[in-house]
Coordinates of C-alpha atoms and ligand atoms in Angstrom, one line a residue:
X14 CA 63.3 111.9 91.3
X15 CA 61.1 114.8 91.7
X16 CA 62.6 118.3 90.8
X17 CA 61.7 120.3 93.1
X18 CA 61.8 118.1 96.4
X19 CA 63.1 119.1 99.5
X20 CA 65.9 117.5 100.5
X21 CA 67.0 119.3 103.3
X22 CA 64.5 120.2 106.4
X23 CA 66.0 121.9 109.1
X24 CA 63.3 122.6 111.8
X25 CA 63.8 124.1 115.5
X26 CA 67.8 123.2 115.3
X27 CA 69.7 124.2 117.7
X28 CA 73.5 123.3 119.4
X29 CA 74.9 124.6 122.4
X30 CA 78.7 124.4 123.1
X31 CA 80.7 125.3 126.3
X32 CA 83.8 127.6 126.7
X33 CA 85.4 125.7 129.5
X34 CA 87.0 122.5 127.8
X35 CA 86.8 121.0 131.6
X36 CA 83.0 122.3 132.5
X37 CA 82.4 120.6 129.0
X38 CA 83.5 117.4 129.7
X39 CA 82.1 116.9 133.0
X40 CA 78.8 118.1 131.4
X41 CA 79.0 115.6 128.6
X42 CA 79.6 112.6 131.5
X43 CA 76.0 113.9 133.2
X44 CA 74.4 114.4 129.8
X45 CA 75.7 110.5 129.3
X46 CA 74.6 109.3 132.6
X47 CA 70.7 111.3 132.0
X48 CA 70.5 109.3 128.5
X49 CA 71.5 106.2 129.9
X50 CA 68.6 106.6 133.0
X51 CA 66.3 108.1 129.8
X52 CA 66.3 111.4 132.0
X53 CA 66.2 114.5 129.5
X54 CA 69.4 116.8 129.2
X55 CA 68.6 120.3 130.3
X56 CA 66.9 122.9 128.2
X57 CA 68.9 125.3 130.1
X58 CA 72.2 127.0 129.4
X59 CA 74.7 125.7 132.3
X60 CA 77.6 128.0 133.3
X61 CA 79.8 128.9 130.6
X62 CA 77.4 127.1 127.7
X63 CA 75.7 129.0 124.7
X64 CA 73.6 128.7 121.9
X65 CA 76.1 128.4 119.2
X66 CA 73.0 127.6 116.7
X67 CA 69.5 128.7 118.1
X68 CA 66.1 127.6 117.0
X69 CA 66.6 127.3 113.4
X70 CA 64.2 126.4 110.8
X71 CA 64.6 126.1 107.0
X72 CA 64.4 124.1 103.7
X73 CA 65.9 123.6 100.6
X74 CA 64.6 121.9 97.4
X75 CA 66.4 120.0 94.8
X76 CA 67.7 122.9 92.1
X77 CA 68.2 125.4 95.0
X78 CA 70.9 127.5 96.7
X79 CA 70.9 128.3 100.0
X80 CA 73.5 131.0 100.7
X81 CA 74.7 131.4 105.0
X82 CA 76.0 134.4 105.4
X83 CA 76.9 135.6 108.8
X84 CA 80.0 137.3 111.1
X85 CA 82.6 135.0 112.5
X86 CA 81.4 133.2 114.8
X87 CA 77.9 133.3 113.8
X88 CA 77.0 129.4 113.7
X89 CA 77.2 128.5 109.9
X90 CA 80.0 125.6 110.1
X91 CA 78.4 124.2 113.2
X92 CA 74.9 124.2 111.3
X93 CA 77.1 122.8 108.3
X94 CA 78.4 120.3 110.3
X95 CA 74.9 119.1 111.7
X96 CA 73.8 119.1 108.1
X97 CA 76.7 116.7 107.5
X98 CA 76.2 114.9 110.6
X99 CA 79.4 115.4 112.1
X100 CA 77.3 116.8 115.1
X101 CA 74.6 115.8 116.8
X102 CA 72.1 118.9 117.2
X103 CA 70.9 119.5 120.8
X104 CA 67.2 120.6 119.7
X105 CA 65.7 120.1 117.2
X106 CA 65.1 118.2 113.9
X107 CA 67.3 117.8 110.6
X108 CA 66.2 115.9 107.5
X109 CA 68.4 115.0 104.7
X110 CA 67.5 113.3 102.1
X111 CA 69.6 111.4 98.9
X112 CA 73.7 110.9 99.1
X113 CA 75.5 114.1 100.8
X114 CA 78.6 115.5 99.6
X115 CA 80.4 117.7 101.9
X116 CA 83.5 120.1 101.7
X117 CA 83.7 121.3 105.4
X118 CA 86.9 122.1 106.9
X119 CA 90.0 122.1 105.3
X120 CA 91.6 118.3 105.7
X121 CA 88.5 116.9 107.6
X122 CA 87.0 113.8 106.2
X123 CA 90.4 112.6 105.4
X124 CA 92.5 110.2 106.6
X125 CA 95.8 112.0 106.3
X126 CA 98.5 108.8 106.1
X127 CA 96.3 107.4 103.7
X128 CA 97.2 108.0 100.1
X129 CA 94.8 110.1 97.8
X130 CA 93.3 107.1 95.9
X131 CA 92.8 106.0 99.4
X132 CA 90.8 108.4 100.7
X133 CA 88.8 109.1 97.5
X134 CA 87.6 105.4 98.0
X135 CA 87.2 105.7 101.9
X136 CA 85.1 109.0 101.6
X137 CA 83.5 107.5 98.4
X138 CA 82.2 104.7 100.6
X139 CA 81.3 106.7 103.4
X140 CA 78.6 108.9 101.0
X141 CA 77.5 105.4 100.2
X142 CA 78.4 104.8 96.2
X143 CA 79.7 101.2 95.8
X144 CA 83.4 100.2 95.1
X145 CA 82.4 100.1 90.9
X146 CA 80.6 103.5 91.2
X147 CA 83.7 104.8 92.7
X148 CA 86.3 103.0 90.0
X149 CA 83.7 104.6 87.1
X150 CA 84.3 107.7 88.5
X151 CA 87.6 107.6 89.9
X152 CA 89.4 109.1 87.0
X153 CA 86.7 111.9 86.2
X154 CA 87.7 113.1 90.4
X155 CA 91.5 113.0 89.7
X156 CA 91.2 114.8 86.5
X157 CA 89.4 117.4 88.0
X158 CA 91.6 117.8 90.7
X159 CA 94.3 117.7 88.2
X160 CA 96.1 115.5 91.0
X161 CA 96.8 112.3 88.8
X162 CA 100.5 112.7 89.8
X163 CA 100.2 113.2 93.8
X164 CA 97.1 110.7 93.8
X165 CA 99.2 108.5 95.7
X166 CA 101.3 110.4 98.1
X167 CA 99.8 110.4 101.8
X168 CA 97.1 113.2 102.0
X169 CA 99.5 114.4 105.1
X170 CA 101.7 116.0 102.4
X171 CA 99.6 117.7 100.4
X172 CA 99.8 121.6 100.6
X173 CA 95.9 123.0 101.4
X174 CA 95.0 123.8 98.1
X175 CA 95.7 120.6 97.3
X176 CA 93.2 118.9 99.6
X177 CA 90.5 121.7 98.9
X178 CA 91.1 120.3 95.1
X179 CA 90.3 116.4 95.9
X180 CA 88.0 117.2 98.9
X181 CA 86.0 119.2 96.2
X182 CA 86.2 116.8 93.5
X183 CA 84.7 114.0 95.8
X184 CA 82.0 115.7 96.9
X185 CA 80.6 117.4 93.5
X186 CA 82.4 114.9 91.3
X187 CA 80.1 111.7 92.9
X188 CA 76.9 114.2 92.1
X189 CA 75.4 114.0 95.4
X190 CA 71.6 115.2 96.1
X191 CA 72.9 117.2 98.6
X192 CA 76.3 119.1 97.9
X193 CA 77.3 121.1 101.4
X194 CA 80.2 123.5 100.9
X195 CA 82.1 125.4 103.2
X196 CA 84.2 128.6 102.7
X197 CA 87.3 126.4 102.1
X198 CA 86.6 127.0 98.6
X199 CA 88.7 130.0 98.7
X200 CA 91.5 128.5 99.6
X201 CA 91.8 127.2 96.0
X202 CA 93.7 129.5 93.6
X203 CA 91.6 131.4 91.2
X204 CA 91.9 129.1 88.4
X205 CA 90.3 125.8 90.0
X206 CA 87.7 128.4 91.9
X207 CA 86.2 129.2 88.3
X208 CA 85.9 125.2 87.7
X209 CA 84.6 125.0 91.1
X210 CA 81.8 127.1 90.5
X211 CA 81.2 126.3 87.0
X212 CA 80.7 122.5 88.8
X213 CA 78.5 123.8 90.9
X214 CA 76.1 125.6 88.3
X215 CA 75.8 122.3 86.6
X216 CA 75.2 120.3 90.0
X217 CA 72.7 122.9 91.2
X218 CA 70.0 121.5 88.5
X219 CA 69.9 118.3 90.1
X220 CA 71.1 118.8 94.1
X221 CA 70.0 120.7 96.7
X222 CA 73.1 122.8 97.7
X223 CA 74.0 124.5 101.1
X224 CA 76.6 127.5 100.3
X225 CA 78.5 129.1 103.1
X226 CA 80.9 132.2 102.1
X227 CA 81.8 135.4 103.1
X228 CA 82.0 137.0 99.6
X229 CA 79.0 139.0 98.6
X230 CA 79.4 138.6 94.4
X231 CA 80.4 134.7 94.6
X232 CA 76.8 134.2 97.5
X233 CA 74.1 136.4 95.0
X234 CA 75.9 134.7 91.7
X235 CA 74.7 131.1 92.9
X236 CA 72.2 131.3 95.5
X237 CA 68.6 132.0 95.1
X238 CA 68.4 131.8 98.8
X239 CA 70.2 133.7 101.7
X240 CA 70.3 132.8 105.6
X241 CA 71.9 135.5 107.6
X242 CA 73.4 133.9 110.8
X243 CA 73.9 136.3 113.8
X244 CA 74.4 134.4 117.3
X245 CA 73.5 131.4 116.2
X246 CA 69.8 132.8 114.8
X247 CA 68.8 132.6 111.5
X248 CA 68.1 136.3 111.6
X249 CA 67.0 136.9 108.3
X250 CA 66.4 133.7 105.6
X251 CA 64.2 133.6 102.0
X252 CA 64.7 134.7 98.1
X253 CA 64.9 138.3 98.9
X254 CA 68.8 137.8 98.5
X255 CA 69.1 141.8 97.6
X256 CA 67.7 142.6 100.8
X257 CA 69.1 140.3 103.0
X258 CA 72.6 141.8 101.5
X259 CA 71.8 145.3 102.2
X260 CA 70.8 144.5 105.8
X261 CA 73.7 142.5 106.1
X262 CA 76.5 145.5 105.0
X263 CA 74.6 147.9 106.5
X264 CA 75.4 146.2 110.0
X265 CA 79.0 146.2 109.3
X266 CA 81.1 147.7 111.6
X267 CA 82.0 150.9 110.3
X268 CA 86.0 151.1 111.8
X269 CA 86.9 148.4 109.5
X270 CA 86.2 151.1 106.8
X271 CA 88.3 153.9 108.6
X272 CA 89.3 157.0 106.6
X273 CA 93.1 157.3 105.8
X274 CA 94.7 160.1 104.2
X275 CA 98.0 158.2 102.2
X276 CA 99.5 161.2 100.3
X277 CA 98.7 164.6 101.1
X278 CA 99.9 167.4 98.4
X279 CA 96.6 169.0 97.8
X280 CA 94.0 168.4 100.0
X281 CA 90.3 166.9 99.5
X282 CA 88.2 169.1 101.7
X283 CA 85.2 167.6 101.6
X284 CA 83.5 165.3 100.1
X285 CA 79.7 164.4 99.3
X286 CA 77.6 161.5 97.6
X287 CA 73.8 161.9 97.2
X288 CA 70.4 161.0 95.7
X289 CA 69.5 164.1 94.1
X290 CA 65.5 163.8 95.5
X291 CA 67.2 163.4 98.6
X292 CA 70.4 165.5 99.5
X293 CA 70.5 164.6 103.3
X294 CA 70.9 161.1 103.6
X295 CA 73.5 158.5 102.8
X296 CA 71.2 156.4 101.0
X297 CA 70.6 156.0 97.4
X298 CA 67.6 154.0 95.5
X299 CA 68.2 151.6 92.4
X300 CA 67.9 153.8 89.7
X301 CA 67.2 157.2 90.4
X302 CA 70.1 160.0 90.0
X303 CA 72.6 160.8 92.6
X304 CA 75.8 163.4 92.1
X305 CA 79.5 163.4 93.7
X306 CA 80.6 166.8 95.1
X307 CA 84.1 167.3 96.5
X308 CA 86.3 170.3 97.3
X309 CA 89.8 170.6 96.9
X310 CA 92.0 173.0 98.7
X311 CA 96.0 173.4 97.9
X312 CA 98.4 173.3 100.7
X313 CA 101.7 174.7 100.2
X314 CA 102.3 176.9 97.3
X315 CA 102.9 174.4 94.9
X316 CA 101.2 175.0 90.9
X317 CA 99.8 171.8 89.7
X318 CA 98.6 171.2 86.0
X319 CA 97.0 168.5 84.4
X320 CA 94.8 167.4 87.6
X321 CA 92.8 164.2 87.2
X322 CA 89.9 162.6 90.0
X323 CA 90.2 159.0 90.5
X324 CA 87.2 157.6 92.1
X325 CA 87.1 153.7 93.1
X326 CA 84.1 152.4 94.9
X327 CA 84.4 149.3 96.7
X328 CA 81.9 146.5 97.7
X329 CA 81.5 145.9 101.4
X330 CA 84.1 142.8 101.4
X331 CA 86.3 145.0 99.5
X332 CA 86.0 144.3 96.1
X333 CA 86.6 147.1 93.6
X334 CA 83.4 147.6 91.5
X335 CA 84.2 150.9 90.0
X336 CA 86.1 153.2 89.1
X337 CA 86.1 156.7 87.8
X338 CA 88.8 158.9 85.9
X339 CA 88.0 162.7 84.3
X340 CA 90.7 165.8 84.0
X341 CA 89.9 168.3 86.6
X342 CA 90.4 171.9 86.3
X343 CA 92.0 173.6 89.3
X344 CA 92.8 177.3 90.4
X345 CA 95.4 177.6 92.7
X346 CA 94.6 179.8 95.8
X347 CA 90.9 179.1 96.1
X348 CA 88.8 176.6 97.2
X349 CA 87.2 174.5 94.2
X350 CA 84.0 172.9 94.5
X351 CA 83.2 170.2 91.8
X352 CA 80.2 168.0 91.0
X353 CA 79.3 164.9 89.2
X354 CA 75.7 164.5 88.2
X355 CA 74.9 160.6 87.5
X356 CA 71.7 159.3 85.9
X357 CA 71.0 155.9 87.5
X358 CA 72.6 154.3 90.7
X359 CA 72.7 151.3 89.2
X360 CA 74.5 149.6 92.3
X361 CA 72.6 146.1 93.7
X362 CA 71.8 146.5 97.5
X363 CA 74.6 147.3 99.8
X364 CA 77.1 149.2 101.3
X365 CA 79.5 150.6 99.2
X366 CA 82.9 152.2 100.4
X367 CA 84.5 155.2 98.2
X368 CA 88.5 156.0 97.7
X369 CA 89.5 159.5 96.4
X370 CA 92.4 160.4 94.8
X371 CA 93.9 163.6 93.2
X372 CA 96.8 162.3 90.4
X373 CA 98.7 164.7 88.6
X374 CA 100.3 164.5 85.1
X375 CA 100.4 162.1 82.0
X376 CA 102.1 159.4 84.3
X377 CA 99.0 160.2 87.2
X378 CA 101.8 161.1 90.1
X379 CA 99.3 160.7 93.1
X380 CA 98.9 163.8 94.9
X381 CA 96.1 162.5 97.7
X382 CA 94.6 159.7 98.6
X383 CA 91.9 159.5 100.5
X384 CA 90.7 155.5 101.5
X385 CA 87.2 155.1 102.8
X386 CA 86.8 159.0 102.6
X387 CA 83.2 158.4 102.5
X388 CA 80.1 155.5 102.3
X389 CA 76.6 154.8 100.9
X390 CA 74.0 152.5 101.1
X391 CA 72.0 151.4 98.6
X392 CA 68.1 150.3 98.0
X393 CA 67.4 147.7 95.5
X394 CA 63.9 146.3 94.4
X395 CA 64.6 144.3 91.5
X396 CA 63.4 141.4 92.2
X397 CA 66.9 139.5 91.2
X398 CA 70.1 139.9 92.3
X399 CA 73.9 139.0 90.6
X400 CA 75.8 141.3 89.7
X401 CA 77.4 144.5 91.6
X402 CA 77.0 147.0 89.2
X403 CA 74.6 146.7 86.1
X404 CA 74.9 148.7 83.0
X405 CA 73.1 151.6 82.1
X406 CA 72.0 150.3 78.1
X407 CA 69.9 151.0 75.2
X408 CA 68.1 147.8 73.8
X409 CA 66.7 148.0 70.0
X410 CA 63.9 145.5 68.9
X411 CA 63.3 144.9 65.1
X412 CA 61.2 142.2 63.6
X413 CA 62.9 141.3 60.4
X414 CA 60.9 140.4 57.5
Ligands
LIG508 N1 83.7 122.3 119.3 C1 83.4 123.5 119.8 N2 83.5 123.8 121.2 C2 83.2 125.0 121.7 N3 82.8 126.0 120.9 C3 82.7 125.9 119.6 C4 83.0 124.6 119.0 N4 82.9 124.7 117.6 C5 82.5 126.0 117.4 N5 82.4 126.7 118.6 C6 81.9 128.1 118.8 O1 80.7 128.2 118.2 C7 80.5 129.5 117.7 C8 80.1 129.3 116.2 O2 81.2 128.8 115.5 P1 81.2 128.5 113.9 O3 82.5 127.9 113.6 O4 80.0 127.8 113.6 O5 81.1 130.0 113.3 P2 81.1 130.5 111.8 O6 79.9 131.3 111.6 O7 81.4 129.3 110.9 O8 82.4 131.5 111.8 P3 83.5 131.8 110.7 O9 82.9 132.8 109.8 O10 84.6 132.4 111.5 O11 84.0 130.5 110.1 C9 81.8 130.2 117.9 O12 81.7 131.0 119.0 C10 82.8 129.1 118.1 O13 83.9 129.5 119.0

């Protein structure tokens, strides 16, 4: 067993599907007909076909990660599913290599009136481990899926997390070369998620593993590869996982990140984040300084005392990676201008999404909110990327005696 050897080659795949169920199956009785006469199916898209996986060309090693990343509908469980051989690419050629575990859709690869001890052995067999590979690991899957009491109830009654827990535990638990994963993951709750992924940190060493999700922190904390789907093409793919994020958010569409204004007491006039070398854009770089400016105006007459900024900056999928709190000053009647000067953006590649709100008192009564009042993108050249947000620090070095 070599370490680093590919496992997977993907080269010039592609899979066209059609949108008419009836155009589909008359197409799939010619394309029959043509392979039994050994004519070839055509290259050509027929009416109401399209490329739902175009021309795509990759690898992955033993030890490696490869994140898909893409918008609904991009092509990453149909190029999943060809990995698993499920289905048959139209173009194109796909090499796997060792025993492949898979956790694809929710439910599929089992047989739901079977029992779970059933289908453990069934979809055991079917990655090709023998009946005594299967009994030596048998209790080491059920444990982990913490299932021993519903192991033998039909897989038709389990609930979903339920089958994500077992369908997980067969495929990482039989340590396959090649461990495919789809986002059903998330269907888990939180707790068997963090077993999940600590599995799949120790499998990683020894598999080649294909990662499909649509949350930023959980692709850059485990793959050292990104493939960003878009159409079915494979628009962007390698280790530059920073970049490949930050093209990705930056493409999002910006109306899922509309502005609302919850509570409106005193108003938030304006409202400004900037690289200080470059006080036009919306962009900031790794590292270098950036400030906040806002305005506040009053509406009504109303005195307010003991004002307070709350600042919370979310990821592009919405998860909160900050947050800011500091005692404002505020003179009624006038139109305040304040600024936050920061050292480092120390924000990974991305788009970032800020909420503003104005509390008031020791029990922070909210005054305004402001969602999405603004965004910014940010550039990142370290040549890693896992984390949202690293820590501005001071290291010391001594060399004891
Ligand atoms: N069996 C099928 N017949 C026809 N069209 C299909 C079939 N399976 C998938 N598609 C279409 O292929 C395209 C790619 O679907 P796919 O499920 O691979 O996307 P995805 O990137 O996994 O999306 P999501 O993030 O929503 O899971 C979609 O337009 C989908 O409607």
């Amino acid at each position: 067993m070599r370490n680093d050897e590919v496992l997977i080659k993907v080269e010039g795949v592609s899979k066209k599907f059609c949108k008419s169920l009836k155009r589909s199956l008359w197409y799939g009785l010619g394309d029959i007909f043509r392979s039994v006469l050994g004519i070839k199916n055509p290259e050509i898209l027929r009416k109401d076909e399209f490329w739902a996986v175009k021309d795509v060309s990759f690898e992955v090693r033993r030890g490696e990660c490869l994140g898909l990343i893409g918008h609904n509908g991009a092509g990453k469980s149909t190029l999943l599913k060809m990995l698993n051989g499920l289905i048959r690419p139209d173009e194109g050629r796909i090499e796997m290599r060792g025993k492949v575990g898979a956790l694809i859709e929710l439910g599929a690869g089992f047989n739901p009136v079977l029992t779970g001890r059933e289908n453990v052995y069934n979809n055991g067999a079917i990655l090709g481990f023998s009946k005594a590979e299967i009994d030596y690991k048998f209790d080491d899957i059920v444990n982990f899926a913490e299932m021993e009491e519903f192991v033998d109830m039909p897989v038709q009654n389990y609930s979903s997390g339920m089958k994500v827990r077992l369908g997980f535990a067969i495929a990482a638990q039989l340590e396959p070369d090649v461990l495919i994963l789809d986002e059903v993951l998330a269907v888990g709750d939180s707790d068997f998620r963090v077993k999940c992924f600590n599995h799949i940190y120790k499998v990683i060493s020894k598999s080649a593993v294909v990662f499909v999700s649509h949350s930023i922190p959980q692709l850059t904390r485990i793959c050292d590869k990104l493939g960003l789907l878009e159409k079915g093409n494979l628009l962007k793919y390698g280790n530059g996982v920073g970049d490949i994020i930050f093209y990705y958010t930056k493409a999002l569409k910006q109306e899922k990140h509309t502005k609302t204004n919850e509570i409106q007491n005193i108003l938030i006039k304006k409202f400004w984040i900037k690289e200080t070398d470059n006080p036009v854009g919306k962009e900031l770089t790794f590292g270098k300084s950036y400030f906040i400016q806002f305005e506040l105006d009053l509406c009504g007459k109303a005195i307010y005392n003991d004002l307070k900024i709350l600042i919370t900056v979310n990821d592009a999928t919405e998860n909160n990676v900050l947050q800011l709190i500091e005692n404002i000053e505020f003179t009624s009647g006038k139109l305040n201008l304040y600024k936050f000067e920061f050292q480092n953006a120390n924000f990974n590649a991305g788009r970032y999404f800020i909420t503003a709100s104005i509390l008031e008192g020791d029990k922070g009564k909210f005054l305004s909110v402001q969602r999405n009042i603004t965004f910014f993108d940010v550039k990142n050249y370290l040549p890693g990327y896992a984390s949202v947000f690293l820590i501005p620090h001071k290291i010391t070095h001594e060399i004891k005696k």
